[in-house]
Coordinates of C-alpha atoms and ligand atoms in Angstrom, one line a residue:
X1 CA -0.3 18.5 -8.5
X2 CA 3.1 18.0 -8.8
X3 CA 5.0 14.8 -7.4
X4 CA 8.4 13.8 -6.6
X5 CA 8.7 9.6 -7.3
X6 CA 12.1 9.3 -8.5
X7 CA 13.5 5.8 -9.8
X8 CA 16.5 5.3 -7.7
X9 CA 18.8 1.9 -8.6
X10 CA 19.4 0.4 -5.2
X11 CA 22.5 -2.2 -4.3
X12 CA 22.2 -4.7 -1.7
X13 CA 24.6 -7.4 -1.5
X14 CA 24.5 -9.3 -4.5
X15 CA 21.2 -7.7 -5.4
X16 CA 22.9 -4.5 -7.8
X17 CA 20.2 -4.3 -10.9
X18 CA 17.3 -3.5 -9.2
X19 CA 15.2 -0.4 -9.7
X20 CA 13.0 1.1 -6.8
X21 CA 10.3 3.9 -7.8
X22 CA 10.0 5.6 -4.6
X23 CA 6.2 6.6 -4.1
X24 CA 7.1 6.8 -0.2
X25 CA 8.9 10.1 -1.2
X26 CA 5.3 11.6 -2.3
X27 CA 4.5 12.6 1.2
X28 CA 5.5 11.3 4.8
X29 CA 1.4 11.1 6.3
X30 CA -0.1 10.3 2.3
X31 CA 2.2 8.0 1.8
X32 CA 3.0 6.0 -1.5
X33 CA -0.2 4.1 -2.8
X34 CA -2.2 5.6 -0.8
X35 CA -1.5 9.2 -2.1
X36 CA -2.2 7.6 -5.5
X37 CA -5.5 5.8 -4.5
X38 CA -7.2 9.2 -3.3
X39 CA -5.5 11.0 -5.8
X40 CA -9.2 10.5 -8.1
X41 CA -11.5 9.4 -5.2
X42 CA -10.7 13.5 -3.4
X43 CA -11.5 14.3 -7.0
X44 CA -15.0 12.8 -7.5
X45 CA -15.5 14.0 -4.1
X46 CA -15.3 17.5 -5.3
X47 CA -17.4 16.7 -8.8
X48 CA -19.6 15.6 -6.3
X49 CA -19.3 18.8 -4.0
X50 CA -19.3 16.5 -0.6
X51 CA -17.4 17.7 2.3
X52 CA -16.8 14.9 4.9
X53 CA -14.8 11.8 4.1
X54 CA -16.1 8.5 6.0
X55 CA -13.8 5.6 6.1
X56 CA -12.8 2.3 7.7
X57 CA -9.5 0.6 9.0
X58 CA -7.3 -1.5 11.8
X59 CA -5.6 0.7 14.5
X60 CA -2.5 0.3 12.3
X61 CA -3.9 1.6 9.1
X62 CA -1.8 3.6 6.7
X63 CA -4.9 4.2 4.8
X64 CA -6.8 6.4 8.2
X65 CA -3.6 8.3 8.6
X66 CA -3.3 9.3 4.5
X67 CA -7.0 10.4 4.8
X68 CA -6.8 12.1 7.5
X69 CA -3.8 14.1 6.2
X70 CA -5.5 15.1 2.8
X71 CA -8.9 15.8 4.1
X72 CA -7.4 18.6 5.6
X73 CA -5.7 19.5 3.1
X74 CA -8.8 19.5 0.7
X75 CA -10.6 21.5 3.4
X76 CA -12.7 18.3 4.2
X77 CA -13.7 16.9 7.5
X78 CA -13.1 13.1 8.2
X79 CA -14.4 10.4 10.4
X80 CA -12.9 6.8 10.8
X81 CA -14.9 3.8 11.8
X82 CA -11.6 1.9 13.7
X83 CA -11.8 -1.9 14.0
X84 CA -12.2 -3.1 17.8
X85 CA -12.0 -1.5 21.0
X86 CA -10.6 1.0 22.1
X87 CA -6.6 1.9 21.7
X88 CA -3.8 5.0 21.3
X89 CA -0.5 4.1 19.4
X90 CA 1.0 6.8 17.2
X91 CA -1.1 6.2 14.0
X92 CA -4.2 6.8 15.7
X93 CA -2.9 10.3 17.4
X94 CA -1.4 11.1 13.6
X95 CA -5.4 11.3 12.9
X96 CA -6.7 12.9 15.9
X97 CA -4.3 15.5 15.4
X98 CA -4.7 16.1 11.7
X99 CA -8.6 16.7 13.0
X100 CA -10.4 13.0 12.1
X101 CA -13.0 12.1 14.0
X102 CA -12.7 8.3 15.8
X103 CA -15.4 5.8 16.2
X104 CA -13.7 3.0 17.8
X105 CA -16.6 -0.4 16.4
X106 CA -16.6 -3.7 17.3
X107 CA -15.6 -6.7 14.8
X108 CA -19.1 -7.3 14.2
X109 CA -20.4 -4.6 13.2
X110 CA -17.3 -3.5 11.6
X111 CA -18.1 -6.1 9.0
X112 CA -21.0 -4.4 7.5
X113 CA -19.3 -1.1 6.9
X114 CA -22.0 0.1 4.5
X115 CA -24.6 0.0 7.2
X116 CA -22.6 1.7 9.2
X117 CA -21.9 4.3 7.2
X118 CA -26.0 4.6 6.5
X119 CA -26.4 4.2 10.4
X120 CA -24.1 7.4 11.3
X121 CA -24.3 9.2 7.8
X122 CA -27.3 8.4 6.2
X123 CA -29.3 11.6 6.8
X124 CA -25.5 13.8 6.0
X125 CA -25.9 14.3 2.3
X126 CA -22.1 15.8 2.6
X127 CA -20.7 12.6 3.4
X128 CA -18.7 10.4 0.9
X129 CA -17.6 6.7 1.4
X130 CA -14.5 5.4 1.0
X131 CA -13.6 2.1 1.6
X132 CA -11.1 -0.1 3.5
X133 CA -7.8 1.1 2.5
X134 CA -9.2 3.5 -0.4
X135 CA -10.0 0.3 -2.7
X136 CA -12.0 1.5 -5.8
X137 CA -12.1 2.0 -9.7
X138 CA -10.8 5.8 -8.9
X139 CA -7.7 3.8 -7.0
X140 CA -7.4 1.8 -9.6
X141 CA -6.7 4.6 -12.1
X142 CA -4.2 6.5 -9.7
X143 CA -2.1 3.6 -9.6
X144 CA -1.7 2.9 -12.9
X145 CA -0.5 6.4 -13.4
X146 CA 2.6 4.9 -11.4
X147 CA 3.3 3.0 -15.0
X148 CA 2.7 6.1 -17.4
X149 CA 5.2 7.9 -15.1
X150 CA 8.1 5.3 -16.2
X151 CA 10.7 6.3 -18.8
X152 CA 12.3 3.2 -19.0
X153 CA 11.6 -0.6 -19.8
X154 CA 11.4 -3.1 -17.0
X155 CA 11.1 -6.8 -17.5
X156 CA 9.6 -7.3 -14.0
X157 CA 7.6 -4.5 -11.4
X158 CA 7.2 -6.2 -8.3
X159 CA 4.9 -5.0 -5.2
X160 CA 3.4 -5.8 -1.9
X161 CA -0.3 -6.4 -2.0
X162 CA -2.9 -6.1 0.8
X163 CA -5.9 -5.7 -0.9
X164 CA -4.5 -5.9 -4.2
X165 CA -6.0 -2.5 -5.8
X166 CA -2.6 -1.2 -6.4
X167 CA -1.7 -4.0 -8.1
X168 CA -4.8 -4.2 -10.0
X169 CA -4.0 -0.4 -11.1
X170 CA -0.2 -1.5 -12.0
X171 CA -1.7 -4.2 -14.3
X172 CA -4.5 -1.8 -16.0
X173 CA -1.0 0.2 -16.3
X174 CA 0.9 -2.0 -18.0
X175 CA -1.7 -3.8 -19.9
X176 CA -3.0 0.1 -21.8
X177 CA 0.3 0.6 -22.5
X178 CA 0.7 -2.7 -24.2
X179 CA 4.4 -3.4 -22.0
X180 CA 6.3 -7.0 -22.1
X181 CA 6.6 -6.2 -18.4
X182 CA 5.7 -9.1 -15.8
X183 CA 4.1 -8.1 -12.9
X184 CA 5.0 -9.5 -9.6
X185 CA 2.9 -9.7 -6.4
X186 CA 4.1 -10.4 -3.0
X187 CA 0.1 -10.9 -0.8
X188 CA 1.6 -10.0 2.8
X189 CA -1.7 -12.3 3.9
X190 CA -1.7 -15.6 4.3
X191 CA -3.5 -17.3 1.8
X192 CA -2.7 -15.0 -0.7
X193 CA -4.6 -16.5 -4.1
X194 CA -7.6 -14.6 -3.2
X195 CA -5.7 -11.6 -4.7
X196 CA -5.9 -13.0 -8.2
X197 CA -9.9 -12.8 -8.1
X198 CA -9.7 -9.0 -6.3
X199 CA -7.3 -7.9 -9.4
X200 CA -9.3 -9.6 -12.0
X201 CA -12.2 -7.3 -10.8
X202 CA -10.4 -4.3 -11.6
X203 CA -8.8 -5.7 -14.9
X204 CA -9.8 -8.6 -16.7
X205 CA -6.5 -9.8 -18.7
X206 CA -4.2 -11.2 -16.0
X207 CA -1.6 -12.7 -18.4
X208 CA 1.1 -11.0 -16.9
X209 CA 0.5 -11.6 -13.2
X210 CA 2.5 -13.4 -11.2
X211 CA 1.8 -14.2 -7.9
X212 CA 4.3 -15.3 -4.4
X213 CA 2.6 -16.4 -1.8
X214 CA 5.1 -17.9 0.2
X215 CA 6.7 -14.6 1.6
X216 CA 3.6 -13.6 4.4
X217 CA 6.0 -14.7 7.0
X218 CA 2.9 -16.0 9.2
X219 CA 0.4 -13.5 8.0
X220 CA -1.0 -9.8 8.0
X221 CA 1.5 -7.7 10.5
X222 CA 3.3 -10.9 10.9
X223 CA 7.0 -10.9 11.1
X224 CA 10.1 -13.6 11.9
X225 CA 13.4 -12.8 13.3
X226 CA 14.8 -13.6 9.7
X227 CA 12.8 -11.0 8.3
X228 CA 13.4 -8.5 10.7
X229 CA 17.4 -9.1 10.3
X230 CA 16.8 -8.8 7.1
X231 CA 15.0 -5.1 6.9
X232 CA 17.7 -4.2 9.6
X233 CA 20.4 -5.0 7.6
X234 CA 18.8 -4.0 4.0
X235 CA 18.0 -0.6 5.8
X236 CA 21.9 -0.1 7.2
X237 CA 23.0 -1.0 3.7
X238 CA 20.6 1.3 1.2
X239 CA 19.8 3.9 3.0
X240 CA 16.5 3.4 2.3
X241 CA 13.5 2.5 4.8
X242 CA 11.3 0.1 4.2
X243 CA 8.4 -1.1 6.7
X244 CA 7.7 -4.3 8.4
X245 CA 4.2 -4.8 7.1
X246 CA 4.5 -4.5 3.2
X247 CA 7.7 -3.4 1.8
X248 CA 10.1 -6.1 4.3
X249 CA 8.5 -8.6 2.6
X250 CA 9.0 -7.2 -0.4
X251 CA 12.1 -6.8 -1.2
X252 CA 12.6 -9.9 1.2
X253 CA 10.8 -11.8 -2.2
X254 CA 13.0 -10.3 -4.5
X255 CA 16.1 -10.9 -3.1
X256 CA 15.0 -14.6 -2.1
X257 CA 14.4 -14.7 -5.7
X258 CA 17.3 -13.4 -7.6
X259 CA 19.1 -16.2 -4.7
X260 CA 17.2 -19.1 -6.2
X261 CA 18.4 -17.7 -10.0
X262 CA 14.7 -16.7 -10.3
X263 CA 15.2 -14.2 -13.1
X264 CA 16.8 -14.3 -16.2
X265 CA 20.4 -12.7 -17.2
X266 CA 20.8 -9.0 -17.2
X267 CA 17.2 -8.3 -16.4
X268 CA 15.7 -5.4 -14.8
X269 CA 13.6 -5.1 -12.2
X270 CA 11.5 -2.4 -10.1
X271 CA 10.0 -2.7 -6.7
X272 CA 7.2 0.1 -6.6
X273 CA 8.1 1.6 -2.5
X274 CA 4.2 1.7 -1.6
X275 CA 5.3 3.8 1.8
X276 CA 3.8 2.8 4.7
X277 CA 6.9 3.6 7.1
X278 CA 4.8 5.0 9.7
X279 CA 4.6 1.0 10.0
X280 CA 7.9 0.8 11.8
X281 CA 6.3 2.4 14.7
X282 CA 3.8 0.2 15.2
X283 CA 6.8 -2.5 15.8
X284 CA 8.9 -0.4 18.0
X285 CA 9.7 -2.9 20.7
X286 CA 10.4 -6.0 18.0
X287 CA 12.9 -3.7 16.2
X288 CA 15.0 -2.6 18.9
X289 CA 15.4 -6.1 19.6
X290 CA 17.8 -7.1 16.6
Ligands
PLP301 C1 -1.9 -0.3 2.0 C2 -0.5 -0.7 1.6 C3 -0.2 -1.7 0.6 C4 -1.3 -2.5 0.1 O1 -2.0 -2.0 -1.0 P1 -3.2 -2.7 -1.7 O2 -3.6 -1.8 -2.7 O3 -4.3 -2.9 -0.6 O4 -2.8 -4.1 -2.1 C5 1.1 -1.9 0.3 N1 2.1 -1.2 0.8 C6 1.9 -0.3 1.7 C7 3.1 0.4 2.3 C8 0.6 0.0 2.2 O5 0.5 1.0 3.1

């Protein structure tokens, strides 16, 4: 299938050599990484000739709202296993209405997703696992497809990580192709290290990772006024959305660092846009208020 992922050079303030690939353009509901993380998983599925997707995720999950857009697409049915009680915001009615099936599952059980899955599914032969947020060797391998896709050198790609699959496939990327490029991650979790060991699952030479965890701004889904001001003003001044969860803190990072004289003369640099915008809506109320 045929994609449009430009690479568009951005200019914000003093920040005027950096390169965004825009995976957000993919598809508004399968949105950046997670378009390229079902990208092979949709394919086993089919070598596999299964017909209902089963996955897991928050009430805020771009992941839910991507499967439940290409299931339908694929002529699949979908079901979500949603952490905690009960709730409607606008993510959750994105899936109702693109036909997933909701079982709202308390934190406890939600923690054992594969018995869960065995629990509702294990008599369905048609059903398929997927993950939290897609993570898997076939997401692995759509995501480094983002690096193939690059005509250019870059001496730095930076991205958000949650789990850190995407940037476990931009590393496989980089490494096959035998690049100089650095990668740079920005965990949006507290406590980001533990994305070191998830990457180094997926690929095992992690020379060229480079990890900042000091830009989680209090956590997962976490935000401060200064970050806020600064995706309101970033937004105003590119053109370009970015979302409060991931990409904020993203390009948050990169400008913080090219302030500090982080990187070295004339360098270029490309933030992969991982998508997620449906985000903004989740923090509707916080927004409006700078
Ligand atoms: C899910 C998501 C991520 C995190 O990707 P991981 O592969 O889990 O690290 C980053 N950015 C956006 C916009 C996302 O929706």
């Amino acid at each position: 299938m045929q994609i449009y992922s430009p690479v568009q050079q951005i200019s914000f303030q003093s920040l005027t050599s950096v390169y965004v690939k825009r995976d957000d353009l993919i598809d508004p509901y399968i949105s950046g990484n997670k378009w390229r993380k079902l990208k092979y998983i949709l394919q086993d599925v089919a070598l596999k000739g299964k017909n209902h997707l089963v996955t897991f995720g928050g009430a805020y999950s771009n992941h839910l709202v991507a499967t439940a857009a290409a299931s339908v697409r694929a002529g699949l049915k979908a079901t979500a296993f949603i952490r905690g009680e009960q709730v409607e915001n606008e993510m959750l009615l994105l899936c109702k209405l693109f036909g997933m099936q909701l079982i709202f599952t308390d934190r406890e059980s939600y923690k054992d997703k594969q018995q869960l899955f065995n629990s509702h599914f294990g008599n369905d032969n048609q059903a398929y696992f997927i993950d939290e947020g897609g993570a898997s060797e076939e997401a692995v391998k759509g995501c480094a497809e983002i690096i193939t896709e690059l005509t250019s050198h870059f001496d730095y790609i930076f991205c958000a990580a949650g789990t850190g699959t995407t940037a476990a496939g931009l590393l496989k990327g980089i490494n096959e192709k035998q690049l100089a490029t650095q990668l740079h991650v920005i965990p949006v979790l507290k406590g980001g290290d533990f994305i070191a060991a998830e990457i180094s699952k997926y690929e095992s030479d992690v020379s060229k990772l480079h990890l900042h965890t000091d830009y989680h701004f209090g956590g997962y889904a976490k935000t401060t006024p200064e970050l806020l001001q600064f995706m309101k003003a970033f937004i105003a001044e590119t053109g370009m959305l970015i979302d409060p969860v991931y990409t904020a803190k993203l390009f948050y990072a990169i400008y913080d660092l090219a302030q500090k004289n982080y990187f070295k003369k004339d360098a270029k640099i490309l933030a992969l846009h991982t998508g997620g915008l449906l985000g903004i809506l989740g923090m509707k109320e916080k927004l409006f208020q700078v």
